[in-house]
């Protein structure tokens, strides 16, 4: 392998590493965005669960007031 071939190969490898670094930065950004989106959804589910619990407890209380007195 001549010095010119070695330099070309080295240049090619450097270019590939630069491309990989750019792509990894994009992947990192995408993963952070998905994490943030999941965090928002998780908070939304907590709110929905709280509302469901309140409705369920209200229905239970109301039904025991109507039918629970023996």
mmCIF file with all atom_site columns, N, CA and C in Angstrom:
data_model
loop_
_atom_site.group_PDB
_atom_site.id
_atom_site.type_symbol
_atom_site.label_atom_id
_atom_site.label_alt_id
_atom_site.label_comp_id
_atom_site.label_asym_id
_atom_site.label_entity_id
_atom_site.label_seq_id
_atom_site.pdbx_PDB_ins_code
_atom_site.Cartn_x
_atom_site.Cartn_y
_atom_site.Cartn_z
_atom_site.occupancy
_atom_site.B_iso_or_equiv
_atom_site.pdbx_formal_charge
_atom_site.auth_seq_id
_atom_site.auth_comp_id
_atom_site.auth_asym_id
_atom_site.auth_atom_id
_atom_site.pdbx_PDB_model_num
ATOM 1   N N  . UNK A 1 1  ? 0.855   -1.165 0.000  1.00 0.00 ? 1  UNK A N  1
ATOM 2   C CA . UNK A 1 1  ? 0.000   0.000  0.000  1.00 0.00 ? 1  UNK A CA 1
ATOM 3   C C  . UNK A 1 1  ? 0.907   1.236  0.000  1.00 0.00 ? 1  UNK A C  1
ATOM 4   N N  . UNK A 1 2  ? 0.680   2.132  -0.918 1.00 0.00 ? 2  UNK A N  1
ATOM 5   C CA . UNK A 1 2  ? 1.522   3.327  -1.020 1.00 0.00 ? 2  UNK A CA 1
ATOM 6   C C  . UNK A 1 2  ? 1.026   4.398  -0.042 1.00 0.00 ? 2  UNK A C  1
ATOM 7   N N  . UNK A 1 3  ? 1.836   5.421  0.110  1.00 0.00 ? 3  UNK A N  1
ATOM 8   C CA . UNK A 1 3  ? 1.493   6.507  1.031  1.00 0.00 ? 3  UNK A CA 1
ATOM 9   C C  . UNK A 1 3  ? 0.236   7.242  0.566  1.00 0.00 ? 3  UNK A C  1
ATOM 10  N N  . UNK A 1 4  ? 0.064   7.394  -0.742 1.00 0.00 ? 4  UNK A N  1
ATOM 11  C CA . UNK A 1 4  ? -1.137  8.037  -1.280 1.00 0.00 ? 4  UNK A CA 1
ATOM 12  C C  . UNK A 1 4  ? -2.385  7.245  -0.982 1.00 0.00 ? 4  UNK A C  1
ATOM 13  N N  . UNK A 1 5  ? -2.304  5.909  -1.119 1.00 0.00 ? 5  UNK A N  1
ATOM 14  C CA . UNK A 1 5  ? -3.455  5.060  -0.797 1.00 0.00 ? 5  UNK A CA 1
ATOM 15  C C  . UNK A 1 5  ? -3.793  5.147  0.688  1.00 0.00 ? 5  UNK A C  1
ATOM 16  N N  . UNK A 1 6  ? -2.747  5.181  1.498  1.00 0.00 ? 6  UNK A N  1
ATOM 17  C CA . UNK A 1 6  ? -2.936  5.262  2.943  1.00 0.00 ? 6  UNK A CA 1
ATOM 18  C C  . UNK A 1 6  ? -3.599  6.583  3.330  1.00 0.00 ? 6  UNK A C  1
ATOM 19  N N  . UNK A 1 7  ? -3.166  7.672  2.698  1.00 0.00 ? 7  UNK A N  1
ATOM 20  C CA . UNK A 1 7  ? -3.766  8.986  2.975  1.00 0.00 ? 7  UNK A CA 1
ATOM 21  C C  . UNK A 1 7  ? -5.227  9.033  2.523  1.00 0.00 ? 7  UNK A C  1
ATOM 22  N N  . UNK A 1 8  ? -5.534  8.440  1.380  1.00 0.00 ? 8  UNK A N  1
ATOM 23  C CA . UNK A 1 8  ? -6.920  8.392  0.905  1.00 0.00 ? 8  UNK A CA 1
ATOM 24  C C  . UNK A 1 8  ? -7.787  7.592  1.872  1.00 0.00 ? 8  UNK A C  1
ATOM 25  N N  . UNK A 1 9  ? -7.258  6.444  2.293  1.00 0.00 ? 9  UNK A N  1
ATOM 26  C CA . UNK A 1 9  ? -7.997  5.596  3.229  1.00 0.00 ? 9  UNK A CA 1
ATOM 27  C C  . UNK A 1 9  ? -8.234  6.330  4.545  1.00 0.00 ? 9  UNK A C  1
ATOM 28  N N  . UNK A 1 10 ? -7.213  7.016  5.032  1.00 0.00 ? 10 UNK A N  1
ATOM 29  C CA . UNK A 1 10 ? -7.327  7.781  6.267  1.00 0.00 ? 10 UNK A CA 1
ATOM 30  C C  . UNK A 1 10 ? -8.345  8.907  6.115  1.00 0.00 ? 10 UNK A C  1
ATOM 31  N N  . UNK A 1 11 ? -8.306  9.597  4.989  1.00 0.00 ? 11 UNK A N  1
ATOM 32  C CA . UNK A 1 11 ? -9.287  10.658 4.728  1.00 0.00 ? 11 UNK A CA 1
ATOM 33  C C  . UNK A 1 11 ? -10.702 10.117 4.676  1.00 0.00 ? 11 UNK A C  1
ATOM 34  N N  . UNK A 1 12 ? -10.859 8.953  4.060  1.00 0.00 ? 12 UNK A N  1
ATOM 35  C CA . UNK A 1 12 ? -12.175 8.329  3.983  1.00 0.00 ? 12 UNK A CA 1
ATOM 36  C C  . UNK A 1 12 ? -12.689 7.966  5.380  1.00 0.00 ? 12 UNK A C  1
ATOM 37  N N  . UNK A 1 13 ? -11.806 7.428  6.198  1.00 0.00 ? 13 UNK A N  1
ATOM 38  C CA . UNK A 1 13 ? -12.202 7.060  7.556  1.00 0.00 ? 13 UNK A CA 1
ATOM 39  C C  . UNK A 1 13 ? -12.564 8.287  8.389  1.00 0.00 ? 13 UNK A C  1
ATOM 40  N N  . UNK A 1 14 ? -11.815 9.360  8.224  1.00 0.00 ? 14 UNK A N  1
ATOM 41  C CA . UNK A 1 14 ? -12.114 10.598 8.956  1.00 0.00 ? 14 UNK A CA 1
ATOM 42  C C  . UNK A 1 14 ? -13.484 11.128 8.541  1.00 0.00 ? 14 UNK A C  1
ATOM 43  N N  . UNK A 1 15 ? -13.772 11.095 7.256  1.00 0.00 ? 15 UNK A N  1
ATOM 44  C CA . UNK A 1 15 ? -15.078 11.549 6.763  1.00 0.00 ? 15 UNK A CA 1
ATOM 45  C C  . UNK A 1 15 ? -16.198 10.692 7.336  1.00 0.00 ? 15 UNK A C  1
ATOM 46  N N  . UNK A 1 16 ? -16.001 9.392  7.364  1.00 0.00 ? 16 UNK A N  1
ATOM 47  C CA . UNK A 1 16 ? -17.018 8.493  7.921  1.00 0.00 ? 16 UNK A CA 1
ATOM 48  C C  . UNK A 1 16 ? -17.251 8.769  9.404  1.00 0.00 ? 16 UNK A C  1
ATOM 49  N N  . UNK A 1 17 ? -16.181 9.043  10.147 1.00 0.00 ? 17 UNK A N  1
ATOM 50  C CA . UNK A 1 17 ? -16.313 9.346  11.573 1.00 0.00 ? 17 UNK A CA 1
ATOM 51  C C  . UNK A 1 17 ? -17.076 10.656 11.760 1.00 0.00 ? 17 UNK A C  1
ATOM 52  N N  . UNK A 1 18 ? -16.799 11.651 10.930 1.00 0.00 ? 18 UNK A N  1
ATOM 53  C CA . UNK A 1 18 ? -17.516 12.925 11.022 1.00 0.00 ? 18 UNK A CA 1
ATOM 54  C C  . UNK A 1 18 ? -19.008 12.727 10.753 1.00 0.00 ? 18 UNK A C  1
ATOM 55  N N  . UNK A 1 19 ? -19.330 11.907 9.757  1.00 0.00 ? 19 UNK A N  1
ATOM 56  C CA . UNK A 1 19 ? -20.730 11.623 9.444  1.00 0.00 ? 19 UNK A CA 1
ATOM 57  C C  . UNK A 1 19 ? -21.394 10.902 10.618 1.00 0.00 ? 19 UNK A C  1
ATOM 58  N N  . UNK A 1 20 ? -20.698 9.926  11.178 1.00 0.00 ? 20 UNK A N  1
ATOM 59  C CA . UNK A 1 20 ? -21.245 9.194  12.325 1.00 0.00 ? 20 UNK A CA 1
ATOM 60  C C  . UNK A 1 20 ? -21.476 10.122 13.512 1.00 0.00 ? 20 UNK A C  1
ATOM 61  N N  . UNK A 1 21 ? -20.552 11.041 13.748 1.00 0.00 ? 21 UNK A N  1
ATOM 62  C CA . UNK A 1 21 ? -20.722 11.999 14.841 1.00 0.00 ? 21 UNK A CA 1
ATOM 63  C C  . UNK A 1 21 ? -21.948 12.876 14.631 1.00 0.00 ? 21 UNK A C  1
ATOM 64  N N  . UNK A 1 22 ? -22.154 13.351 13.413 1.00 0.00 ? 22 UNK A N  1
ATOM 65  C CA . UNK A 1 22 ? -23.341 14.161 13.110 1.00 0.00 ? 22 UNK A CA 1
ATOM 66  C C  . UNK A 1 22 ? -24.609 13.359 13.328 1.00 0.00 ? 22 UNK A C  1
ATOM 67  N N  . UNK A 1 23 ? -24.614 12.122 12.842 1.00 0.00 ? 23 UNK A N  1
ATOM 68  C CA . UNK A 1 23 ? -25.798 11.280 12.988 1.00 0.00 ? 23 UNK A CA 1
ATOM 69  C C  . UNK A 1 23 ? -26.072 10.955 14.453 1.00 0.00 ? 23 UNK A C  1
ATOM 70  N N  . UNK A 1 24 ? -25.029 10.744 15.241 1.00 0.00 ? 24 UNK A N  1
ATOM 71  C CA . UNK A 1 24 ? -25.212 10.463 16.666 1.00 0.00 ? 24 UNK A CA 1
ATOM 72  C C  . UNK A 1 24 ? -25.793 11.673 17.392 1.00 0.00 ? 24 UNK A C  1
ATOM 73  N N  . UNK A 1 25 ? -25.376 12.876 16.997 1.00 0.00 ? 25 UNK A N  1
ATOM 74  C CA . UNK A 1 25 ? -25.954 14.089 17.598 1.00 0.00 ? 25 UNK A CA 1
ATOM 75  C C  . UNK A 1 25 ? -27.440 14.167 17.283 1.00 0.00 ? 25 UNK A C  1
ATOM 76  N N  . UNK A 1 26 ? -27.825 13.817 16.049 1.00 0.00 ? 26 UNK A N  1
ATOM 77  C CA . UNK A 1 26 ? -29.234 13.817 15.668 1.00 0.00 ? 26 UNK A CA 1
ATOM 78  C C  . UNK A 1 26 ? -30.011 12.778 16.473 1.00 0.00 ? 26 UNK A C  1
ATOM 79  N N  . UNK A 1 27 ? -29.437 11.601 16.632 1.00 0.00 ? 27 UNK A N  1
ATOM 80  C CA . UNK A 1 27 ? -30.085 10.542 17.407 1.00 0.00 ? 27 UNK A CA 1
ATOM 81  C C  . UNK A 1 27 ? -30.256 10.989 18.851 1.00 0.00 ? 27 UNK A C  1
ATOM 82  N N  . UNK A 1 28 ? -29.228 11.623 19.399 1.00 0.00 ? 28 UNK A N  1
ATOM 83  C CA . UNK A 1 28 ? -29.283 12.106 20.779 1.00 0.00 ? 28 UNK A CA 1
ATOM 84  C C  . UNK A 1 28 ? -30.416 13.125 20.942 1.00 0.00 ? 28 UNK A C  1
ATOM 85  N N  . UNK A 1 29 ? -30.533 14.024 19.974 1.00 0.00 ? 29 UNK A N  1
ATOM 86  C CA . UNK A 1 29 ? -31.607 15.011 20.003 1.00 0.00 ? 29 UNK A CA 1
ATOM 87  C C  . UNK A 1 29 ? -32.972 14.330 19.922 1.00 0.00 ? 29 UNK A C  1
ATOM 88  N N  . UNK A 1 30 ? -33.097 13.342 19.038 1.00 0.00 ? 30 UNK A N  1
ATOM 89  C CA . UNK A 1 30 ? -34.365 12.630 18.894 1.00 0.00 ? 30 UNK A CA 1
ATOM 90  C C  . UNK A 1 30 ? -34.738 11.882 20.167 1.00 0.00 ? 30 UNK A C  1
ATOM 91  N N  . UNK A 1 31 ? -33.762 11.250 20.803 1.00 0.00 ? 31 UNK A N  1
ATOM 92  C CA . UNK A 1 31 ? -34.032 10.501 22.038 1.00 0.00 ? 31 UNK A CA 1
ATOM 93  C C  . UNK A 1 31 ? -34.464 11.454 23.146 1.00 0.00 ? 31 UNK A C  1
ATOM 94  N N  . UNK A 1 32 ? -33.815 12.602 23.234 1.00 0.00 ? 32 UNK A N  1
ATOM 95  C CA . UNK A 1 32 ? -34.222 13.602 24.239 1.00 0.00 ? 32 UNK A CA 1
ATOM 96  C C  . UNK A 1 32 ? -35.647 14.070 23.984 1.00 0.00 ? 32 UNK A C  1
ATOM 97  N N  . UNK A 1 33 ? -35.990 14.292 22.721 1.00 0.00 ? 33 UNK A N  1
ATOM 98  C CA . UNK A 1 33 ? -37.342 14.739 22.387 1.00 0.00 ? 33 UNK A CA 1
ATOM 99  C C  . UNK A 1 33 ? -38.366 13.667 22.763 1.00 0.00 ? 33 UNK A C  1
ATOM 100 N N  . UNK A 1 34 ? -38.044 12.402 22.471 1.00 0.00 ? 34 UNK A N  1
ATOM 101 C CA . UNK A 1 34 ? -38.968 11.316 22.837 1.00 0.00 ? 34 UNK A CA 1
ATOM 102 C C  . UNK A 1 34 ? -39.109 11.226 24.353 1.00 0.00 ? 34 UNK A C  1
ATOM 103 N N  . UNK A 1 35 ? -37.999 11.411 25.078 1.00 0.00 ? 35 UNK A N  1
ATOM 104 C CA . UNK A 1 35 ? -38.051 11.377 26.539 1.00 0.00 ? 35 UNK A CA 1
ATOM 105 C C  . UNK A 1 35 ? -38.951 12.496 27.065 1.00 0.00 ? 35 UNK A C  1
ATOM 106 N N  . UNK A 1 36 ? -38.793 13.693 26.516 1.00 0.00 ? 36 UNK A N  1
ATOM 107 C CA . UNK A 1 36 ? -39.610 14.824 26.943 1.00 0.00 ? 36 UNK A CA 1
ATOM 108 C C  . UNK A 1 36 ? -41.079 14.597 26.612 1.00 0.00 ? 36 UNK A C  1
ATOM 109 N N  . UNK A 1 37 ? -41.352 14.060 25.421 1.00 0.00 ? 37 UNK A N  1
ATOM 110 C CA . UNK A 1 37 ? -42.732 13.767 25.036 1.00 0.00 ? 37 UNK A CA 1
ATOM 111 C C  . UNK A 1 37 ? -43.342 12.721 25.958 1.00 0.00 ? 37 UNK A C  1
ATOM 112 N N  . UNK A 1 38 ? -42.577 11.688 26.279 1.00 0.00 ? 38 UNK A N  1
ATOM 113 C CA . UNK A 1 38 ? -43.066 10.639 27.175 1.00 0.00 ? 38 UNK A CA 1
ATOM 114 C C  . UNK A 1 38 ? -43.333 11.212 28.560 1.00 0.00 ? 38 UNK A C  1
ATOM 115 N N  . UNK A 1 39 ? -42.494 12.130 28.993 1.00 0.00 ? 39 UNK A N  1
ATOM 116 C CA . UNK A 1 39 ? -42.668 12.766 30.298 1.00 0.00 ? 39 UNK A CA 1
ATOM 117 C C  . UNK A 1 39 ? -43.988 13.527 30.341 1.00 0.00 ? 39 UNK A C  1
ATOM 118 N N  . UNK A 1 40 ? -44.300 14.233 29.267 1.00 0.00 ? 40 UNK A N  1
ATOM 119 C CA . UNK A 1 40 ? -45.560 14.971 29.206 1.00 0.00 ? 40 UNK A CA 1
ATOM 120 C C  . UNK A 1 40 ? -46.749 14.023 29.206 1.00 0.00 ? 40 UNK A C  1
ATOM 121 N N  . UNK A 1 41 ? -46.655 12.934 28.467 1.00 0.00 ? 41 UNK A N  1
ATOM 122 C CA . UNK A 1 41 ? -47.739 11.949 28.418 1.00 0.00 ? 41 UNK A CA 1
ATOM 123 C C  . UNK A 1 41 ? -47.918 11.312 29.793 1.00 0.00 ? 41 UNK A C  1
ATOM 124 N N  . UNK A 1 42 ? -46.813 11.026 30.452 1.00 0.00 ? 42 UNK A N  1
ATOM 125 C CA . UNK A 1 42 ? -46.857 10.422 31.776 1.00 0.00 ? 42 UNK A CA 1
ATOM 126 C C  . UNK A 1 42 ? -47.602 11.335 32.740 1.00 0.00 ? 42 UNK A C  1
ATOM 127 N N  . UNK A 1 43 ? -47.317 12.626 32.686 1.00 0.00 ? 43 UNK A N  1
ATOM 128 C CA . UNK A 1 43 ? -48.027 13.586 33.534 1.00 0.00 ? 43 UNK A CA 1
ATOM 129 C C  . UNK A 1 43 ? -49.503 13.636 33.196 1.00 0.00 ? 43 UNK A C  1
ATOM 130 N N  . UNK A 1 44 ? -49.831 13.552 31.924 1.00 0.00 ? 44 UNK A N  1
ATOM 131 C CA . UNK A 1 44 ? -51.230 13.552 31.507 1.00 0.00 ? 44 UNK A CA 1
ATOM 132 C C  . UNK A 1 44 ? -51.975 12.337 32.023 1.00 0.00 ? 44 UNK A C  1
ATOM 133 N N  . UNK A 1 45 ? -51.312 11.190 32.013 1.00 0.00 ? 45 UNK A N  1
ATOM 134 C CA . UNK A 1 45 ? -51.942 9.978  32.532 1.00 0.00 ? 45 UNK A CA 1
ATOM 135 C C  . UNK A 1 45 ? -52.190 10.101 34.031 1.00 0.00 ? 45 UNK A C  1
ATOM 136 N N  . UNK A 1 46 ? -51.302 10.747 34.748 1.00 0.00 ? 46 UNK A N  1
ATOM 137 C CA . UNK A 1 46 ? -51.502 10.937 36.190 1.00 0.00 ? 46 UNK A CA 1
ATOM 138 C C  . UNK A 1 46 ? -52.730 11.795 36.446 1.00 0.00 ? 46 UNK A C  1
ATOM 139 N N  . UNK A 1 47 ? -52.880 12.841 35.669 1.00 0.00 ? 47 UNK A N  1
ATOM 140 C CA . UNK A 1 47 ? -54.052 13.705 35.823 1.00 0.00 ? 47 UNK A CA 1
ATOM 141 C C  . UNK A 1 47 ? -55.323 12.923 35.521 1.00 0.00 ? 47 UNK A C  1
ATOM 142 N N  . UNK A 1 48 ? -55.303 12.155 34.421 1.00 0.00 ? 48 UNK A N  1
ATOM 143 C CA . UNK A 1 48 ? -56.486 11.366 34.070 1.00 0.00 ? 48 UNK A CA 1
ATOM 144 C C  . UNK A 1 48 ? -56.802 10.336 35.147 1.00 0.00 ? 48 UNK A C  1
ATOM 145 N N  . UNK A 1 49 ? -55.784 9.724  35.726 1.00 0.00 ? 49 UNK A N  1
ATOM 146 C CA . UNK A 1 49 ? -55.989 8.744  36.782 1.00 0.00 ? 49 UNK A CA 1
ATOM 147 C C  . UNK A 1 49 ? -56.578 9.414  38.017 1.00 0.00 ? 49 UNK A C  1
ATOM 148 N N  . UNK A 1 50 ? -56.110 10.603 38.344 1.00 0.00 ? 50 UNK A N  1
ATOM 149 C CA . UNK A 1 50 ? -56.652 11.350 39.480 1.00 0.00 ? 50 UNK A CA 1
ATOM 150 C C  . UNK A 1 50 ? -58.114 11.708 39.267 1.00 0.00 ? 50 UNK A C  1
ATOM 151 N N  . UNK A 1 51 ? -58.447 12.144 38.065 1.00 0.00 ? 51 UNK A N  1
ATOM 152 C CA . UNK A 1 51 ? -59.839 12.483 37.752 1.00 0.00 ? 51 UNK A CA 1
ATOM 153 C C  . UNK A 1 51 ? -60.720 11.239 37.841 1.00 0.00 ? 51 UNK A C  1
ATOM 154 N N  . UNK A 1 52 ? -60.235 10.128 37.310 1.00 0.00 ? 52 UNK A N  1
ATOM 155 C CA . UNK A 1 52 ? -60.993 8.874  37.387 1.00 0.00 ? 52 UNK A CA 1
ATOM 156 C C  . UNK A 1 52 ? -61.201 8.451  38.834 1.00 0.00 ? 52 UNK A C  1
ATOM 157 N N  . UNK A 1 53 ? -60.196 8.634  39.664 1.00 0.00 ? 53 UNK A N  1
ATOM 158 C CA . UNK A 1 53 ? -60.319 8.283  41.082 1.00 0.00 ? 53 UNK A CA 1
ATOM 159 C C  . UNK A 1 53 ? -61.361 9.162  41.763 1.00 0.00 ? 53 UNK A C  1
ATOM 160 N N  . UNK A 1 54 ? -61.354 10.451 41.447 1.00 0.00 ? 54 UNK A N  1
ATOM 161 C CA . UNK A 1 54 ? -62.340 11.356 42.033 1.00 0.00 ? 54 UNK A CA 1
ATOM 162 C C  . UNK A 1 54 ? -63.765 10.995 41.595 1.00 0.00 ? 54 UNK A C  1
ATOM 163 N N  . UNK A 1 55 ? -63.938 10.718 40.328 1.00 0.00 ? 55 UNK A N  1
ATOM 164 C CA . UNK A 1 55 ? -65.259 10.333 39.817 1.00 0.00 ? 55 UNK A CA 1
ATOM 165 C C  . UNK A 1 55 ? -65.705 9.024  40.460 1.00 0.00 ? 55 UNK A C  1
ATOM 166 N N  . UNK A 1 56 ? -64.797 8.060  40.539 1.00 0.00 ? 56 UNK A N  1
ATOM 167 C CA . UNK A 1 56 ? -65.129 6.772  41.147 1.00 0.00 ? 56 UNK A CA 1
ATOM 168 C C  . UNK A 1 56 ? -65.504 6.909  42.612 1.00 0.00 ? 56 UNK A C  1
ATOM 169 N N  . UNK A 1 57 ? -64.768 7.719  43.346 1.00 0.00 ? 57 UNK A N  1
ATOM 170 C CA . UNK A 1 57 ? -65.090 7.894  44.763 1.00 0.00 ? 57 UNK A CA 1
ATOM 171 C C  . UNK A 1 57 ? -66.405 8.648  44.926 1.00 0.00 ? 57 UNK A C  1
ATOM 172 N N  . UNK A 1 58 ? -66.642 9.607  44.045 1.00 0.00 ? 58 UNK A N  1
ATOM 173 C CA . UNK A 1 58 ? -67.922 10.334 44.101 1.00 0.00 ? 58 UNK A CA 1
ATOM 174 C C  . UNK A 1 58 ? -69.097 9.414  43.813 1.00 0.00 ? 58 UNK A C  1
ATOM 175 N N  . UNK A 1 59 ? -68.973 8.566  42.805 1.00 0.00 ? 59 UNK A N  1
ATOM 176 C CA . UNK A 1 59 ? -70.041 7.612  42.492 1.00 0.00 ? 59 UNK A CA 1
ATOM 177 C C  . UNK A 1 59 ? -70.257 6.626  43.642 1.00 0.00 ? 59 UNK A C  1
ATOM 178 N N  . UNK A 1 60 ? -69.163 6.161  44.216 1.00 0.00 ? 60 UNK A N  1
ATOM 179 C CA . UNK A 1 60 ? -69.275 5.220  45.332 1.00 0.00 ? 60 UNK A CA 1
ATOM 180 C C  . UNK A 1 60 ? -69.983 5.874  46.510 1.00 0.00 ? 60 UNK A C  1
ATOM 181 N N  . UNK A 1 61 ? -69.584 7.097  46.833 1.00 0.00 ? 61 UNK A N  1
ATOM 182 C CA . UNK A 1 61 ? -70.232 7.799  47.933 1.00 0.00 ? 61 UNK A CA 1
ATOM 183 C C  . UNK A 1 61 ? -71.721 8.018  47.639 1.00 0.00 ? 61 UNK A C  1
ATOM 184 N N  . UNK A 1 62 ? -72.020 8.460  46.416 1.00 0.00 ? 62 UNK A N  1
ATOM 185 C CA . UNK A 1 62 ? -73.422 8.707  46.059 1.00 0.00 ? 62 UNK A CA 1
ATOM 186 C C  . UNK A 1 62 ? -74.261 7.446  46.115 1.00 0.00 ? 62 UNK A C  1
ATOM 187 N N  . UNK A 1 63 ? -73.750 6.347  45.600 1.00 0.00 ? 63 UNK A N  1
ATOM 188 C CA . UNK A 1 63 ? -74.505 5.106  45.614 1.00 0.00 ? 63 UNK A CA 1
ATOM 189 C C  . UNK A 1 63 ? -74.684 4.559  47.029 1.00 0.00 ? 63 UNK A C  1
ATOM 190 N N  . UNK A 1 64 ? -73.690 4.741  47.882 1.00 0.00 ? 64 UNK A N  1
ATOM 191 C CA . UNK A 1 64 ? -73.861 4.280  49.279 1.00 0.00 ? 64 UNK A CA 1
ATOM 192 C C  . UNK A 1 64 ? -74.856 5.153  50.008 1.00 0.00 ? 64 UNK A C  1
ATOM 193 N N  . UNK A 1 65 ? -74.962 6.414  49.632 1.00 0.00 ? 65 UNK A N  1
ATOM 194 C CA . UNK A 1 65 ? -75.961 7.294  50.249 1.00 0.00 ? 65 UNK A CA 1
ATOM 195 C C  . UNK A 1 65 ? -77.374 6.890  49.839 1.00 0.00 ? 65 UNK A C  1
ATOM 196 N N  . UNK A 1 66 ? -77.505 6.456  48.586 1.00 0.00 ? 66 UNK A N  1
ATOM 197 C CA . UNK A 1 66 ? -78.829 6.085  48.079 1.00 0.00 ? 66 UNK A CA 1
ATOM 198 C C  . UNK A 1 66 ? -79.211 4.672  48.489 1.00 0.00 ? 66 UNK A C  1
ATOM 199 N N  . UNK A 1 67 ? -78.327 3.710  48.256 1.00 0.00 ? 67 UNK A N  1
ATOM 200 C CA . UNK A 1 67 ? -78.664 2.301  48.441 1.00 0.00 ? 67 UNK A CA 1
ATOM 201 C C  . UNK A 1 67 ? -78.020 1.669  49.688 1.00 0.00 ? 67 UNK A C  1
ATOM 202 N N  . UNK A 1 68 ? -77.104 2.341  50.318 1.00 0.00 ? 68 UNK A N  1
ATOM 203 C CA . UNK A 1 68 ? -76.324 1.707  51.372 1.00 0.00 ? 68 UNK A CA 1
ATOM 204 C C  . UNK A 1 68 ? -76.951 1.784  52.750 1.00 0.00 ? 68 UNK A C  1
ATOM 205 N N  . UNK A 1 69 ? -77.937 2.603  52.944 1.00 0.00 ? 69 UNK A N  1
ATOM 206 C CA . UNK A 1 69 ? -78.533 2.746  54.263 1.00 0.00 ? 69 UNK A CA 1
ATOM 207 C C  . UNK A 1 69 ? -79.560 1.650  54.479 1.00 0.00 ? 69 UNK A C  1
ATOM 208 N N  . UNK A 1 70 ? -79.269 0.755  55.400 1.00 0.00 ? 70 UNK A N  1
ATOM 209 C CA . UNK A 1 70 ? -80.197 -0.340 55.699 1.00 0.00 ? 70 UNK A CA 1
ATOM 210 C C  . UNK A 1 70 ? -80.898 -0.115 57.002 1.00 0.00 ? 70 UNK A C  1
#
